[in-house]
mmCIF file of C-alpha atoms in Angstrom:
data_model
loop_
_atom_site.group_PDB
_atom_site.id
_atom_site.type_symbol
_atom_site.label_atom_id
_atom_site.label_comp_id
_atom_site.label_asym_id
_atom_site.label_seq_id
_atom_site.Cartn_x
_atom_site.Cartn_y
_atom_site.Cartn_z
ATOM 1 C CA MET A 2 -23.640 -22.984 -19.503
ATOM 2 C CA LYS A 3 -21.248 -20.897 -17.413
ATOM 3 C CA THR A 4 -19.695 -19.422 -20.617
ATOM 4 C CA ASN A 5 -23.305 -18.130 -21.579
ATOM 5 C CA PHE A 6 -23.755 -16.504 -18.186
ATOM 6 C CA SER A 7 -20.200 -14.901 -18.365
ATOM 7 C CA SER A 8 -21.103 -13.535 -21.862
ATOM 8 C CA ILE A 9 -24.241 -12.047 -20.669
ATOM 9 C CA LYS A 10 -22.576 -10.622 -17.466
ATOM 10 C CA ASN A 11 -20.055 -9.004 -19.774
ATOM 11 C CA ILE A 12 -22.627 -7.425 -21.982
ATOM 12 C CA ILE A 13 -24.501 -6.057 -18.888
ATOM 13 C CA ASP A 14 -21.675 -5.203 -16.653
ATOM 14 C CA GLY A 15 -18.990 -4.507 -19.159
ATOM 15 C CA LYS A 16 -15.296 -5.558 -18.765
ATOM 16 C CA PRO A 17 -12.324 -3.991 -17.194
ATOM 17 C CA THR A 18 -10.395 -1.803 -19.647
ATOM 18 C CA ILE A 19 -6.663 -1.279 -19.842
ATOM 19 C CA ILE A 20 -6.106 2.339 -20.416
ATOM 20 C CA ILE A 21 -2.168 2.479 -19.799
ATOM 21 C CA LYS A 22 0.099 -0.273 -20.545
ATOM 22 C CA ASN A 23 3.991 0.064 -19.926
ATOM 23 C CA GLY A 24 3.733 3.810 -19.744
ATOM 24 C CA LYS A 25 1.678 4.163 -23.099
ATOM 25 C CA LEU A 26 -1.791 5.594 -23.060
ATOM 26 C CA ASP A 27 -4.383 3.648 -25.099
ATOM 27 C CA SER A 28 -6.345 6.701 -26.372
ATOM 28 C CA GLU A 29 -9.046 4.424 -28.001
ATOM 29 C CA ALA A 30 -9.705 2.659 -24.697
ATOM 30 C CA CYS A 31 -10.055 6.055 -23.143
ATOM 31 C CA ARG A 32 -12.394 7.263 -25.606
ATOM 32 C CA SER A 33 -14.519 4.013 -25.235
ATOM 33 C CA LYS A 34 -14.808 4.728 -21.531
ATOM 34 C CA GLY A 35 -15.587 8.386 -22.042
ATOM 35 C CA LEU A 36 -12.332 9.552 -20.295
ATOM 36 C CA SER A 37 -10.758 12.886 -20.966
ATOM 37 C CA ALA A 38 -7.008 13.759 -20.450
ATOM 38 C CA SER A 39 -7.921 15.570 -17.405
ATOM 39 C CA ASP A 40 -9.980 12.643 -15.979
ATOM 40 C CA ILE A 41 -6.913 10.402 -16.336
ATOM 41 C CA ALA A 42 -4.581 12.949 -14.896
ATOM 42 C CA LEU A 43 -6.825 13.170 -11.822
ATOM 43 C CA GLN A 44 -6.995 9.453 -11.438
ATOM 44 C CA LEU A 45 -3.273 9.082 -11.555
ATOM 45 C CA ARG A 46 -2.494 12.015 -9.208
ATOM 46 C CA SER A 47 -5.122 10.706 -6.652
ATOM 47 C CA GLN A 48 -2.870 7.491 -6.386
ATOM 48 C CA GLY A 49 0.392 9.450 -6.291
ATOM 49 C CA VAL A 50 1.359 9.152 -9.916
ATOM 50 C CA PHE A 51 2.521 12.150 -11.887
ATOM 51 C CA GLN A 52 4.034 10.649 -15.062
ATOM 52 C CA LEU A 53 2.671 8.020 -17.515
ATOM 53 C CA LYS A 54 6.095 6.501 -17.600
ATOM 54 C CA GLU A 55 5.667 5.464 -13.982
ATOM 55 C CA VAL A 56 2.769 3.351 -14.803
ATOM 56 C CA LYS A 57 3.074 -0.459 -15.764
ATOM 57 C CA ARG A 58 -0.696 -0.869 -16.122
ATOM 58 C CA ALA A 59 -3.816 1.098 -15.483
ATOM 59 C CA VAL A 60 -7.295 -0.412 -15.671
ATOM 60 C CA ILE A 61 -10.745 1.065 -15.285
ATOM 61 C CA GLU A 62 -12.923 -1.669 -13.673
ATOM 62 C CA GLN A 63 -16.652 -2.104 -14.458
ATOM 63 C CA ASN A 64 -17.544 0.155 -11.432
ATOM 64 C CA GLU A 65 -15.382 3.088 -12.885
ATOM 65 C CA LYS A 66 -12.766 2.582 -10.162
ATOM 66 C CA SER A 67 -9.145 2.626 -11.348
ATOM 67 C CA ILE A 68 -6.369 0.233 -10.562
ATOM 68 C CA ILE A 69 -3.021 1.762 -11.027
ATOM 69 C CA ILE A 70 0.136 -0.602 -11.020
ATOM 70 C CA GLY A 71 3.345 1.364 -10.997
ATOM 71 C CA MET A 72 6.614 0.338 -12.867
ATOM 72 C CA GLU A 73 8.227 -0.254 -9.359
ATOM 73 C CA ASP A 74 5.426 -2.463 -7.970
ATOM 74 C CA LYS A 75 7.106 -5.823 -7.470
ATOM 75 C CA ASN A 76 4.054 -7.481 -5.731
ATOM 76 C CA PRO A 77 0.807 -6.230 -7.090
ATOM 77 C CA LYS A 78 -2.094 -8.062 -5.094
ATOM 78 C CA TYR A 79 -4.777 -8.453 -7.713
ATOM 79 C CA PRO A 80 -6.908 -11.544 -8.454
ATOM 80 C CA VAL A 81 -5.537 -13.983 -11.004
ATOM 81 C CA ILE A 82 -9.016 -15.482 -11.402
ATOM 82 C CA THR A 83 -12.166 -13.314 -11.651
ATOM 83 C CA ASP A 84 -15.577 -14.922 -12.292
ATOM 84 C CA GLY A 85 -13.898 -18.103 -13.204
ATOM 85 C CA VAL A 86 -11.705 -16.639 -15.929
ATOM 86 C CA ILE A 87 -7.873 -16.349 -15.601
ATOM 87 C CA GLN A 88 -6.784 -12.820 -15.909
ATOM 88 C CA THR A 89 -3.890 -13.103 -18.315
ATOM 89 C CA ASP A 90 -3.170 -9.358 -17.908
ATOM 90 C CA ILE A 91 -2.429 -9.896 -14.306
ATOM 91 C CA LEU A 92 -0.068 -12.824 -15.072
ATOM 92 C CA GLU A 93 1.679 -10.618 -17.616
ATOM 93 C CA ILE A 94 2.197 -8.040 -14.945
ATOM 94 C CA ILE A 95 3.788 -10.574 -12.598
ATOM 95 C CA ASN A 96 5.806 -12.038 -15.622
ATOM 96 C CA LYS A 97 4.027 -15.487 -15.348
ATOM 97 C CA THR A 98 2.259 -17.528 -18.051
ATOM 98 C CA GLU A 99 -1.096 -19.194 -18.024
ATOM 99 C CA ASP A 100 0.757 -22.555 -18.180
ATOM 100 C CA TRP A 101 2.778 -21.708 -15.030
ATOM 101 C CA PHE A 102 -0.498 -20.695 -13.287
ATOM 102 C CA MET A 103 -2.138 -24.073 -14.160
ATOM 103 C CA ASP A 104 0.856 -25.922 -13.052
ATOM 104 C CA GLU A 105 0.904 -24.062 -9.593
ATOM 105 C CA LEU A 106 -2.920 -25.072 -9.374
ATOM 106 C CA LYS A 107 -2.099 -28.701 -9.984
ATOM 107 C CA LYS A 108 0.738 -28.641 -7.336
ATOM 108 C CA ASP A 109 -2.065 -27.294 -4.855
ATOM 109 C CA GLY A 110 -4.272 -30.185 -5.602
ATOM 110 C CA TYR A 111 -6.799 -28.559 -8.111
ATOM 111 C CA LYS A 112 -7.413 -30.814 -11.059
ATOM 112 C CA LYS A 113 -9.299 -28.155 -13.208
ATOM 113 C CA MET A 114 -10.416 -24.620 -12.823
#
């Protein structure tokens, strides 16, 4: 049942879109969000980033806000679970696996997510 609601929510609200990964721009993702090169440059500059190679991950959220994670960010603070779904891209950023995360939940007394 929850999966059905999540699917409907994704259709209505959309999903976060990764537009930059490890300094590489995903031009198709940018086009799908209607972002021009100047839009992206403005988003990056507003967060103090001046070169793509400085960006580990850039995500455009459903509300069109951007999350920029720099290559040097050692402790990004972003949710690992959103709407009951494990955000594997966030785990990737912190160099952890889904298995590691599930083990940590079990250590904290959670039997299932």
